[in-house]
XYZ file of C-alpha atoms in Angstrom:
697
model
C 9.567 7.966 16.515
C 13.305 7.728 17.006
C 13.348 4.394 15.146
C 11.590 5.935 12.149
C 14.301 8.539 11.728
C 16.998 5.924 12.330
C 15.773 3.703 9.514
C 15.089 6.652 7.220
C 18.628 7.883 7.829
C 19.997 4.413 7.110
C 18.078 4.302 3.836
C 19.450 7.696 2.819
C 22.977 6.596 3.719
C 22.628 3.494 1.547
C 21.302 5.581 -1.316
C 24.035 8.197 -1.044
C 26.921 5.762 -0.569
C 25.907 3.616 -3.505
C 25.753 6.806 -5.561
C 29.539 6.891 -5.302
C 29.652 3.721 -7.353
C 27.355 5.142 -10.015
C 28.384 8.786 -10.277
C 30.190 8.237 -13.570
C 27.226 6.632 -15.310
C 27.331 7.028 -19.091
C 24.580 8.570 -21.178
C 23.869 5.365 -23.053
C 22.870 3.430 -19.923
C 19.394 1.980 -20.197
C 16.553 2.439 -17.803
C 15.918 -0.346 -15.330
C 12.967 -1.591 -13.314
C 9.518 -1.763 -14.893
C 9.139 -0.136 -18.289
C 7.202 3.081 -17.656
C 5.502 2.699 -21.051
C 3.784 -0.549 -20.026
C -0.004 -0.256 -20.233
C -2.073 -0.444 -17.045
C -5.246 -2.551 -17.259
C -6.495 -2.159 -13.674
C -7.640 1.372 -14.551
C -9.976 1.934 -17.514
C -8.146 4.374 -19.789
C -5.355 2.011 -20.878
C -2.728 4.560 -19.940
C 0.924 3.708 -19.426
C 2.418 3.556 -15.940
C 3.991 6.929 -16.616
C 0.823 8.659 -17.839
C -1.619 7.216 -15.325
C -2.956 9.738 -12.812
C -3.190 6.993 -10.200
C 0.093 5.600 -8.943
C 0.138 1.917 -9.956
C 2.893 -0.567 -9.114
C 3.322 -3.349 -11.643
C 5.113 -6.616 -10.930
C 6.054 -8.560 -14.055
C 6.151 -12.268 -13.273
C 7.920 -13.074 -16.534
C 11.061 -11.218 -15.457
C 11.260 -12.668 -11.936
C 13.672 -15.405 -11.025
C 11.677 -18.601 -11.653
C 12.316 -19.950 -8.149
C 10.777 -16.747 -6.782
C 7.756 -16.478 -9.072
C 6.451 -19.952 -8.160
C 5.416 -18.492 -4.787
C 2.736 -16.014 -5.794
C 2.241 -14.369 -2.398
C 5.930 -13.888 -1.581
C 6.491 -12.237 -4.964
C 4.218 -9.375 -3.895
C 6.755 -8.376 -1.239
C 8.842 -6.828 -4.024
C 6.559 -3.769 -3.758
C 7.191 -1.321 -0.863
C 4.164 -1.003 1.400
C 2.982 -4.583 0.820
C 3.240 -7.219 3.565
C 1.756 -10.640 4.262
C -0.194 -12.110 7.155
C 0.941 -15.731 7.244
C -0.054 -18.998 8.902
C 3.017 -20.911 7.830
C 4.287 -20.947 4.233
C 1.009 -22.300 2.825
C -1.419 -19.583 3.967
C -0.880 -15.878 3.348
C -3.003 -12.754 2.990
C -1.879 -9.440 1.463
C -1.563 -6.356 3.646
C -1.495 -3.013 1.823
C -0.519 -0.032 3.935
C -1.714 -1.743 7.102
C -5.100 -2.998 5.821
C -5.990 -6.560 4.864
C -8.709 -9.232 4.554
C -12.047 -7.692 3.482
C -10.343 -4.326 3.123
C -8.216 -5.426 0.135
C -9.763 -6.605 -3.141
C -8.048 -9.229 -5.273
C -9.045 -9.486 -8.939
C -8.139 -12.780 -10.582
C -8.894 -13.631 -14.210
C -11.034 -10.491 -14.651
C -13.338 -11.017 -11.647
C -13.269 -10.395 -7.914
C -11.599 -13.285 -6.096
C -14.136 -14.544 -3.539
C -12.917 -17.247 -1.142
C -14.228 -16.330 2.315
C -11.466 -13.739 2.697
C -12.936 -12.491 5.993
C -11.085 -15.267 7.841
C -7.637 -14.536 9.212
C -6.495 -18.046 8.294
C -8.003 -17.958 4.786
C -5.231 -17.379 2.245
C -5.494 -16.176 -1.348
C -4.834 -19.637 -2.800
C -3.631 -18.327 -6.183
C -0.972 -20.124 -8.211
C 1.857 -18.063 -9.694
C 1.856 -20.219 -12.828
C -0.197 -18.766 -15.648
C 0.189 -15.219 -14.304
C 1.554 -12.489 -16.581
C 1.760 -9.643 -14.063
C 0.170 -8.123 -10.977
C -0.874 -4.487 -10.668
C -1.189 -2.933 -7.209
C -3.192 0.154 -6.342
C -2.576 1.336 -2.785
C -5.431 2.992 -0.974
C -9.197 3.364 -1.507
C -10.392 2.446 -4.997
C -14.110 1.931 -4.395
C -14.890 4.319 -7.249
C -13.835 1.545 -9.645
C -14.275 -1.634 -7.621
C -17.040 -0.987 -5.099
C -17.281 -2.261 -1.540
C -14.170 -3.532 0.271
C -11.611 -1.601 -1.805
C -10.622 0.723 1.047
C -7.111 -0.628 1.547
C -6.128 -1.309 -2.029
C -6.483 -3.559 -5.052
C -4.407 -6.452 -6.376
C -5.187 -6.982 -10.054
C -3.821 -10.311 -11.314
C -3.345 -10.342 -15.093
C -3.572 -13.848 -16.581
C -0.887 -15.119 -18.920
C -1.000 -13.565 -22.385
C -1.528 -15.588 -25.536
C 1.227 -16.407 -27.992
C 1.563 -15.318 -31.616
C 3.469 -18.505 -32.427
C 1.868 -21.700 -33.720
C 2.809 -23.473 -30.505
C 4.966 -22.844 -27.447
C 5.630 -25.376 -24.708
C 7.057 -24.653 -21.264
C 8.063 -27.324 -18.757
C 9.400 -26.580 -15.296
C 10.416 -28.458 -12.183
C 11.482 -26.979 -8.852
C 12.752 -28.333 -5.536
C 12.856 -26.674 -2.099
C 15.185 -28.183 0.474
C 13.639 -26.892 3.696
C 10.329 -28.690 3.328
C 11.354 -31.293 0.727
C 8.957 -29.661 -1.679
C 8.496 -30.433 -5.355
C 6.714 -28.187 -7.845
C 6.094 -29.157 -11.466
C 4.369 -27.241 -14.220
C 3.477 -27.660 -17.877
C 2.228 -24.894 -20.146
C 1.154 -25.032 -23.784
C -0.066 -22.081 -25.815
C -0.360 -21.162 -29.452
C -2.267 -19.459 -32.226
C -4.382 -20.696 -35.128
C -5.278 -17.767 -37.384
C -7.432 -15.530 -35.135
C -7.893 -18.154 -32.443
C -5.482 -18.420 -29.519
C -5.306 -21.085 -26.847
C -3.542 -21.631 -23.542
C -3.316 -24.648 -21.229
C -1.459 -24.516 -17.924
C -1.164 -27.159 -15.224
C 0.897 -27.342 -12.045
C 1.311 -29.560 -8.980
C 2.851 -28.620 -5.633
C 3.761 -31.110 -2.905
C 5.449 -29.445 0.068
C 6.076 -31.267 3.357
C 6.323 -29.715 6.822
C 8.712 -26.769 7.026
C 11.612 -26.430 9.456
C 12.716 -23.526 11.606
C 16.460 -23.268 12.366
C 15.889 -25.625 15.313
C 12.981 -27.950 14.575
C 10.424 -29.302 12.144
C 6.942 -27.807 12.505
C 4.360 -30.551 12.210
C 1.229 -30.164 10.105
C 2.480 -27.286 7.953
C 2.420 -29.133 4.638
C 0.937 -27.644 1.467
C -0.448 -29.532 -1.523
C -1.962 -27.911 -4.602
C -3.168 -28.919 -8.044
C -3.953 -26.077 -10.421
C -5.313 -26.100 -13.978
C -5.860 -23.109 -16.259
C -7.435 -22.917 -19.713
C -7.700 -19.933 -22.025
C -9.333 -19.446 -25.436
C -9.054 -16.149 -27.260
C -10.352 -14.685 -30.489
C -9.356 -11.354 -32.007
C -10.471 -9.419 -35.072
C -10.471 -5.739 -35.963
C -13.841 -5.142 -34.318
C -14.107 -7.797 -31.643
C -11.891 -9.371 -28.961
C -13.035 -12.325 -26.878
C -11.204 -14.013 -24.007
C -12.506 -17.101 -22.203
C -10.698 -18.247 -19.033
C -11.148 -21.183 -16.684
C -9.195 -21.983 -13.528
C -9.601 -24.976 -11.230
C -7.588 -25.294 -8.032
C -7.521 -27.971 -5.329
C -5.541 -27.286 -2.151
C -4.844 -29.080 1.093
C -2.888 -27.214 3.748
C -1.978 -28.276 7.275
C -2.570 -26.198 10.391
C 0.048 -26.573 13.169
C -1.062 -28.129 16.453
C -2.258 -25.495 18.877
C -2.716 -22.822 16.214
C -6.450 -23.430 16.100
C -6.647 -22.765 19.833
C -4.478 -19.702 20.164
C -4.055 -17.784 16.958
C -5.401 -14.485 15.926
C -8.561 -13.592 14.092
C -9.464 -11.861 10.893
C -8.707 -8.190 10.644
C -7.865 -7.794 14.332
C -5.857 -10.905 15.155
C -6.104 -10.500 18.903
C -3.998 -12.933 20.898
C -5.337 -13.485 24.397
C -2.286 -14.476 26.344
C -4.312 -14.879 29.538
C -5.942 -18.144 28.440
C -5.296 -20.847 31.020
C -4.811 -24.428 29.969
C -8.192 -25.339 31.376
C -9.804 -22.946 28.906
C -8.893 -25.317 26.097
C -10.314 -28.639 27.085
C -9.454 -30.105 23.715
C -5.710 -30.166 24.287
C -5.794 -33.906 24.818
C -6.552 -34.169 21.099
C -3.566 -32.081 20.036
C -2.120 -34.972 18.057
C -5.126 -35.013 15.738
C -4.429 -33.571 12.327
C -5.918 -30.162 11.529
C -6.056 -29.002 7.948
C -8.005 -27.086 5.330
C -9.343 -28.667 2.155
C -10.114 -26.036 -0.479
C -11.655 -26.199 -3.939
C -11.821 -23.148 -6.198
C -13.079 -22.782 -9.745
C -13.316 -19.564 -11.748
C -14.973 -19.166 -15.149
C -14.867 -15.805 -16.942
C -15.739 -14.576 -20.415
C -14.499 -11.138 -21.441
C -15.738 -9.527 -24.672
C -14.615 -6.197 -26.112
C -16.394 -4.488 -29.001
C -14.399 -1.910 -30.985
C -16.429 0.696 -32.862
C -15.541 2.877 -35.844
C -15.636 6.064 -33.742
C -12.817 4.641 -31.540
C -15.152 3.912 -28.650
C -15.174 0.562 -26.855
C -17.705 -1.535 -24.985
C -16.486 -4.246 -22.614
C -18.557 -6.878 -20.860
C -17.225 -9.535 -18.470
C -19.342 -12.408 -17.207
C -17.873 -14.307 -14.273
C -18.790 -17.341 -12.224
C -16.811 -18.725 -9.285
C -17.286 -21.568 -6.828
C -15.452 -21.919 -3.529
C -15.753 -24.848 -1.148
C -13.974 -24.730 2.183
C -13.667 -27.704 4.483
C -11.836 -27.520 7.792
C -10.830 -30.686 9.624
C -9.350 -31.247 13.044
C -10.130 -31.418 16.713
C -12.564 -28.798 17.883
C -14.670 -31.147 19.886
C -15.408 -29.688 23.265
C -18.116 -27.104 22.774
C -21.545 -28.623 22.934
C -23.301 -25.939 21.013
C -21.634 -27.183 17.852
C -22.133 -30.854 18.445
C -18.450 -31.571 18.043
C -18.668 -34.484 20.428
C -19.767 -36.512 17.422
C -16.300 -36.295 15.944
C -14.526 -38.646 18.316
C -13.811 -40.983 15.429
C -11.266 -38.476 14.179
C -8.804 -39.293 16.958
C -6.801 -41.764 14.883
C -3.038 -41.542 14.931
C -1.360 -40.210 11.817
C 2.121 -40.061 10.441
C 3.660 -37.093 12.200
C 6.049 -36.405 9.364
C 3.275 -36.235 6.765
C 5.508 -37.887 4.219
C 2.620 -39.842 2.764
C -0.502 -38.562 1.061
C -3.208 -37.466 3.468
C -6.529 -39.255 3.248
C -9.155 -36.593 2.758
C -11.958 -38.902 3.919
C -10.536 -39.938 7.296
C -12.931 -37.697 9.215
C -15.936 -35.479 8.853
C -15.269 -31.776 8.334
C -16.350 -29.653 11.270
C -16.734 -26.732 8.853
C -17.947 -27.207 5.291
C -19.474 -24.404 3.268
C -19.993 -23.415 -0.353
C -19.677 -19.910 -1.754
C -21.184 -19.343 -5.210
C -20.570 -16.017 -6.946
C -21.892 -14.668 -10.251
C -20.720 -11.297 -11.548
C -21.396 -9.050 -14.519
C -19.124 -6.079 -15.229
C -19.723 -3.610 -18.048
C -18.026 -0.428 -19.143
C -18.209 1.892 -22.133
C -15.185 3.956 -23.114
C -16.198 7.046 -25.084
C -14.164 8.245 -28.083
C -10.980 9.910 -26.919
C -10.047 13.446 -27.925
C -7.027 15.595 -27.188
C -8.419 16.995 -23.945
C -10.734 14.437 -22.379
C -11.419 10.755 -21.900
C -14.581 9.420 -20.315
C -15.798 6.004 -19.185
C -19.001 4.795 -17.561
C -19.666 1.364 -16.149
C -21.619 -0.871 -13.843
C -20.908 -3.927 -11.693
C -23.335 -6.568 -10.503
C -22.623 -9.466 -8.166
C -24.878 -12.190 -6.805
C -23.505 -14.391 -4.056
C -24.841 -17.268 -1.981
C -23.194 -18.797 1.073
C -24.438 -22.232 2.141
C -23.367 -24.362 5.096
C -23.046 -28.113 4.623
C -21.209 -29.054 7.809
C -22.674 -29.167 11.313
C -21.000 -25.953 12.471
C -21.828 -22.528 11.099
C -19.044 -19.969 11.388
C -21.216 -17.725 9.224
C -24.889 -18.308 8.355
C -26.578 -19.276 5.115
C -27.053 -15.940 3.402
C -27.318 -14.084 0.104
C -25.391 -10.978 -0.861
C -26.258 -8.856 -3.895
C -24.199 -5.905 -5.141
C -24.946 -3.226 -7.720
C -22.730 -0.286 -8.584
C -22.538 2.363 -11.290
C -19.622 4.705 -11.914
C -18.271 7.389 -14.182
C -14.654 8.447 -14.586
C -13.089 11.197 -16.664
C -9.479 12.013 -17.490
C -8.833 15.653 -18.411
C -5.605 16.673 -20.143
C -4.335 20.259 -19.839
C -1.022 21.814 -20.782
C 0.287 21.520 -17.220
C -1.847 18.948 -15.435
C -3.666 15.688 -15.928
C -6.826 15.491 -13.834
C -8.954 12.441 -13.099
C -12.397 12.720 -11.514
C -14.549 9.760 -10.535
C -17.957 9.240 -8.970
C -19.716 6.009 -7.981
C -22.916 4.826 -6.300
C -23.049 1.397 -4.625
C -25.882 -0.673 -3.229
C -25.558 -3.946 -1.310
C -28.280 -6.211 0.061
C -27.630 -8.961 2.617
C -30.402 -11.474 3.259
C -30.798 -14.362 5.656
C -33.576 -15.773 7.777
C -35.120 -12.894 9.739
C -32.645 -10.392 8.275
C -32.859 -8.237 5.147
C -30.788 -5.071 5.089
C -29.574 -2.634 2.453
C -26.248 -0.794 2.499
C -25.326 2.047 0.181
C -22.598 4.572 -0.376
C -21.522 7.360 -2.693
C -17.774 7.394 -3.336
C -15.534 9.680 -5.345
C -11.952 10.300 -6.351
C -9.978 13.312 -7.505
C -6.451 13.021 -8.811
C -3.822 15.368 -10.226
C -0.660 14.506 -12.120
C 1.997 16.928 -13.273
C 5.136 16.215 -15.255
C 8.249 17.729 -13.696
C 10.067 18.487 -16.902
C 11.150 15.403 -18.795
C 12.441 13.518 -15.773
C 9.802 13.506 -13.078
C 6.169 13.070 -12.108
C 4.186 14.439 -9.186
C 0.814 12.966 -8.210
C -1.781 14.039 -5.654
C -4.836 11.842 -5.178
C -7.862 12.173 -2.929
C -10.149 9.161 -2.763
C -12.720 7.636 -0.493
C -14.018 4.111 -0.166
C -16.549 2.067 1.703
C -16.992 -1.436 3.055
C -20.227 -3.044 4.150
C -19.858 -5.333 7.186
C -19.239 -8.983 6.341
C -21.306 -11.952 7.499
C -18.982 -12.779 10.387
C -19.120 -9.233 11.753
C -22.911 -9.177 11.529
C -23.938 -12.641 12.660
C -21.164 -14.332 14.647
C -22.624 -15.964 17.760
C -20.515 -18.665 19.317
C -17.098 -20.263 19.472
C -14.644 -19.509 16.680
C -12.251 -22.420 17.026
C -9.614 -20.767 14.863
C -9.228 -18.081 17.529
C -10.112 -19.710 20.851
C -12.675 -16.944 21.336
C -16.413 -16.616 21.749
C -17.416 -13.985 19.196
C -20.627 -12.001 19.017
C -21.603 -10.049 15.918
C -23.787 -6.978 15.715
C -26.602 -6.747 13.173
C -26.630 -2.961 13.588
C -23.106 -2.358 12.288
C -22.964 0.355 9.633
C -20.765 0.842 6.599
C -17.063 1.379 7.161
C -15.729 4.369 5.208
C -12.303 5.752 4.415
C -10.787 8.887 2.935
C -7.167 8.913 1.789
C -4.835 11.689 0.744
C -1.898 10.367 -1.249
C 1.104 12.341 -2.459
C 3.810 10.762 -4.582
C 6.760 11.950 -6.565
C 9.088 10.036 -8.828
C 12.112 10.979 -10.860
C 13.636 8.903 -13.600
C 16.554 9.152 -15.939
C 18.240 6.876 -18.412
C 19.838 4.957 -15.567
C 17.840 5.489 -12.379
C 14.491 5.959 -10.695
C 13.509 7.443 -7.345
C 10.036 7.234 -5.806
C 8.511 8.677 -2.662
C 4.951 8.254 -1.420
C 3.219 9.747 1.621
C -0.354 8.908 2.604
C -2.950 9.557 5.280
C -6.032 7.327 5.436
C -8.930 8.321 7.696
C -11.293 5.443 8.591
C -14.795 6.133 9.885
C -16.734 3.440 11.780
C -13.812 1.018 11.627
C -15.027 -2.477 12.614
C -12.989 -4.557 15.044
C -13.274 -7.176 17.792
C -13.343 -5.758 21.306
C -12.923 -7.905 24.475
C -15.755 -7.696 26.996
C -13.857 -9.188 29.931
C -16.436 -11.972 30.258
C -16.133 -15.675 29.506
C -18.537 -18.204 28.012
C -17.697 -21.908 27.998
C -14.344 -20.917 29.505
C -13.465 -18.749 26.493
C -13.092 -14.952 26.417
C -15.999 -13.076 24.845
C -15.414 -10.545 22.073
C -17.950 -8.194 20.507
C -17.715 -6.601 17.080
C -17.796 -2.832 17.600
C -16.996 0.308 15.616
C -14.754 3.318 16.145
C -12.874 5.825 14.015
C -9.235 5.165 13.114
C -6.446 6.533 10.948
C -3.319 5.340 9.154
C -0.247 7.299 8.124
C 2.757 6.102 6.178
C 5.801 6.746 4.040
C 7.423 4.741 1.231
C 10.774 5.394 -0.431
C 12.539 3.484 -3.179
C 15.593 4.031 -5.337
C 16.791 1.929 -8.275
C 20.000 2.679 -10.148
C 22.397 1.259 -12.653
C 26.019 1.979 -11.848
C 29.039 2.883 -13.939
C 29.898 -0.806 -13.780
C 27.934 -2.186 -16.703
C 26.709 -5.324 -14.951
C 25.892 -3.862 -11.506
C 22.701 -2.197 -10.286
C 21.025 -1.788 -6.913
C 17.689 -1.081 -5.303
C 16.812 0.322 -1.880
C 13.350 0.712 -0.371
C 11.879 1.816 2.937
C 8.275 1.433 4.126
C 6.684 2.741 7.313
C 3.043 2.747 8.431
C 1.345 3.585 11.722
C -2.310 3.117 12.654
C -4.385 4.274 15.619
C -7.990 4.149 16.728
C -9.742 7.282 17.919
C -9.081 6.321 21.536
C -5.321 6.361 20.758
C -4.998 2.582 20.893
C -2.805 1.210 18.123
C -4.326 -0.857 15.339
C -3.218 -4.496 15.163
C -1.518 -6.193 12.225
C 0.541 -3.144 11.306
C 3.926 -4.182 9.902
C 7.068 -2.717 11.481
C 9.290 -0.319 9.610
C 10.890 -2.265 6.763
C 14.150 -1.635 4.913
C 15.276 -3.608 1.860
C 18.466 -3.385 -0.153
C 19.621 -5.512 -3.059
C 22.471 -5.681 -5.560
C 21.874 -7.155 -9.010
C 24.646 -8.563 -11.194
C 23.545 -8.999 -14.820
C 25.727 -10.671 -17.433
C 25.003 -11.940 -20.928
C 23.391 -15.234 -19.959
C 23.525 -15.100 -16.172
C 22.257 -12.951 -13.343
C 22.781 -12.909 -9.582
C 21.192 -11.026 -6.722
C 22.153 -10.377 -3.115
C 19.309 -8.965 -1.048
C 18.948 -7.934 2.579
C 15.802 -7.368 4.624
C 15.686 -5.522 7.945
C 12.552 -5.042 10.029
C 12.416 -2.886 13.126
C 11.262 -3.843 16.602
C 7.481 -3.682 16.847
C 6.479 -1.841 20.020
C 3.340 0.083 19.012
C 1.022 -2.854 19.631
C -2.659 -3.458 19.099
C -4.761 -4.953 21.844
C -3.333 -8.332 22.945
C -0.527 -8.238 20.399
C 2.919 -9.190 21.634
C 6.165 -7.335 21.039
C 8.337 -8.541 18.157
C 12.090 -7.994 18.034
C 13.877 -6.551 15.035
C 15.580 -8.915 12.623
C 17.890 -8.983 9.620
C 17.989 -11.720 6.966
C 19.808 -12.145 3.664
C 18.911 -14.008 0.483
C 20.939 -14.804 -2.608
C 19.659 -15.956 -5.972
C 20.736 -16.459 -9.543
C 19.790 -17.785 -12.950
C 21.546 -18.952 -16.085
C 20.181 -19.338 -19.617
C 21.305 -22.183 -21.838
C 20.562 -22.884 -25.477
C 19.581 -26.400 -26.511
C 18.617 -27.012 -30.144
C 17.754 -23.308 -30.480
C 15.484 -23.527 -27.429
C 15.888 -21.872 -24.045
C 16.672 -23.673 -20.794
C 16.703 -21.580 -17.635
C 18.432 -22.820 -14.493
C 17.505 -20.780 -11.415
C 18.297 -20.997 -7.723
C 17.569 -19.111 -4.519
C 18.826 -19.375 -0.946
C 16.422 -17.791 1.524
C 17.525 -16.948 5.065
C 21.134 -17.518 4.060
C 22.534 -17.527 7.608
C 19.697 -19.647 9.049
C 18.578 -16.888 11.415
C 15.935 -17.639 14.051
C 13.336 -14.874 14.194
C 9.648 -14.042 14.432
C 7.745 -11.926 11.937
C 5.172 -9.639 13.516
C 2.445 -10.609 11.034
C 2.914 -14.340 11.505
C -0.091 -16.034 13.093
C 2.273 -18.720 14.401
C 4.374 -16.259 16.406
C 2.101 -16.425 19.426
C 2.475 -20.185 19.807
C 6.262 -19.975 19.666
C 6.846 -21.045 16.058
C 9.667 -19.161 14.341
C 9.925 -18.349 10.659
C 11.356 -20.814 8.177
C 15.064 -21.553 8.398
C 17.459 -21.719 5.473
C 15.801 -22.894 2.261
C 17.604 -23.727 -0.970
C 15.460 -23.661 -4.100
C 16.583 -24.907 -7.487
C 14.574 -24.940 -10.676
C 14.822 -25.943 -14.308
C 12.566 -24.358 -16.915
C 12.563 -25.419 -20.577
C 10.794 -23.573 -23.402
C 10.475 -24.871 -26.936
C-alpha cells in the first residue's frame, strides 16, 4: 500500500510542478487532447465524448506519430488502465483494468473479432493500417455486446472514406532492433455517391534483440489487405468492408514448454528438466501460421421521422496452425512428427517455408453474425434504442491434436437502452437478455443471463463532468474451460476442464470526474468490479505424464483500481505535457491475488509542437510487482524513456511526413510483469530506432 501512495504522490508532484510552467496561460490557448465534440460510435446514441453518459476513451490513429501507429497493440497503451500481455513483439493481448482474453471484446470492422482469443499466446492480429480510431469502454458492457464483455470493449473504427476524387498514401518504415521493414499503400476516393477504399500492407520483422542478445524465433511477418465500398444518399447509407490477413510469428525456444496460460498464466517453477522430455528438440522451429478474413455489410436506413434502422451482416474465418516440437506425449500421436527435426537458419533472415512440417494444431473457426438496432425518434427529453445480436460459430479441428473439440456455439441477445435528459442530470438505463448454446458430441447445454446498466452524468458548470455508472456483465465458459482433457503444450501443463462450470458474472461501480478548460484537462476514475464464479486454473498437486495437473474451477473475486491523467498546454506556445497514473489490484475470495495484474504505472510526456514539426519526450515507470498470483514470479520496478518526432514537408502541393521514434532510449534491461517470456529469462526489447516516410497525394 505504501507504494501506491508513493506513486500517487509522485504523480501529484509532477502535475503541480509543471503547473508552474503553465500558470500564465493565456485565454486564447486552444484545448488539447481528443476533441470532446467527437462522436462516439461504440454506443448507440451517437453522442459526443463530452455528452456520453458512459466514459469512453478515444484514440485517433490519424494524429499519432506514424512510427507509433504502425504497431496497433502498442498504440493502445496511450490510454491509462490499458496494458498488454505479450509473447514477444509479435503477439499481444489487451488487458483492461486487470481483465483480458475472453473477458475483453474486440470489435473490428463492425463485428466481434473472433480468433480463438481464449489462448494466452493468441494475439489480436490486427493491422494498424486502415484504422481511423479506437474507442475503449472500461468495465462490463454486456448490455450492449453480450457475453464476454465483463472487462471492457475495444471498438476499432475502420478508415473513413474520402470526399475527394482520389487520394493516395504510400508509406515505408524501418525498425533497427529487429531489422524490420513495413510498407503500406492506400487508395481511396469518391465517385458521386459511391466511395471506395483499398489498403494493403506488408510487415517483415526479424528476431528482436534485448540489450544483451538476439532472441531466436521471435520474427513476425504479416500481409494485410482491406477493401471498402460505400454508398450514401439522404435515406440510405451502405458500407461494405473486407479484410484479409496472413501472419506468421515465431515462438522462442522453450516458451512452449514453460510459459503461462490463458487468463491465469500460471508459471510452475518446480518443473524439473525430466518433465520436459522434448528438450532435445529445442532447436526445432516453433511458430504460428494464422489466416483471418472478415466480411461485413452495414446498412443504415434513415426515415422521415428521424428514426434509424441499422443492420450489420458479418462473416469471419480464422485458421490457426501451430508448428514446432511437441512430440513426446503419446496421447496426441506427436511421435509422427519426427520429420520436423530439420535444422533451420537460426537467424531467420530468409523466408520460412510454411510446408516444412505438419502442424500439430490446425483448426478452423467460422463465425456468422447479424446485428440489428432501431433508434427511435429523438425528443428533447428522451432517446431510446432497441436491438438484437445473433452469432453462429463452428470450431473444427483439422490437425491430429485437439486443444479444444469440434463444437458449435450459438448466441442470441436482445437489448433496450434509453437516455433521459433532465435539467441537472443525464441518465442512461439499459436491459439485456442473452442466450448461448454450446453443442458437441454428447454435450448440449444452454447458458443465459439478464444484464443491466444504470448511468448518471452531471455537468459541473461549464468546465467539468461527473459520471457514476453501475453495470453488470456475464461470460459463458469457453470451450477450453469446459472440455480440456490432456497436455497443453503451450503451458507445459496437463489441463482438465469441467463441463459443469456456470456463467461468470460481474458487477462494476465506476465513478469518474473530468475538468476541462481552454488549455487543460484533468480526469480521475475509480472503479470496483465484483466477479462471481470467476473461472481459473487451479493446481491439483498431481502429475500425469510427468506434467503438473490443473483443473478449471470457480471462485468469487474482485478488482479495485484508480486512474488519473492530466493534460495541459503551457504559457510557452509550443510546449504541453501529459501525466497519467494507473493502479489496479485483484483478489480471489480466499485472499489470493489474481494473476496478470499490471503493476502501478506512471507515465509522463512533454510535447513540443511547431509549425511543421513536433517532438515528444516520454517516460514510463512501473512499480515492483509483489502481490502475485499463484506461481507468478516477482518483477522489479523499471524506468524507460522514449523520444519521437515528425516533420511535414510540401512537395508539389502534396504532403510528405518524416517520422522517427527511439524506444528504450538508454537500452535498459528489464522484465515486464505481463510478458510471457519473463519466466524463461527473456528481457524486453532493447533500444529500437524507427524511421518512417509517408507520402500523400
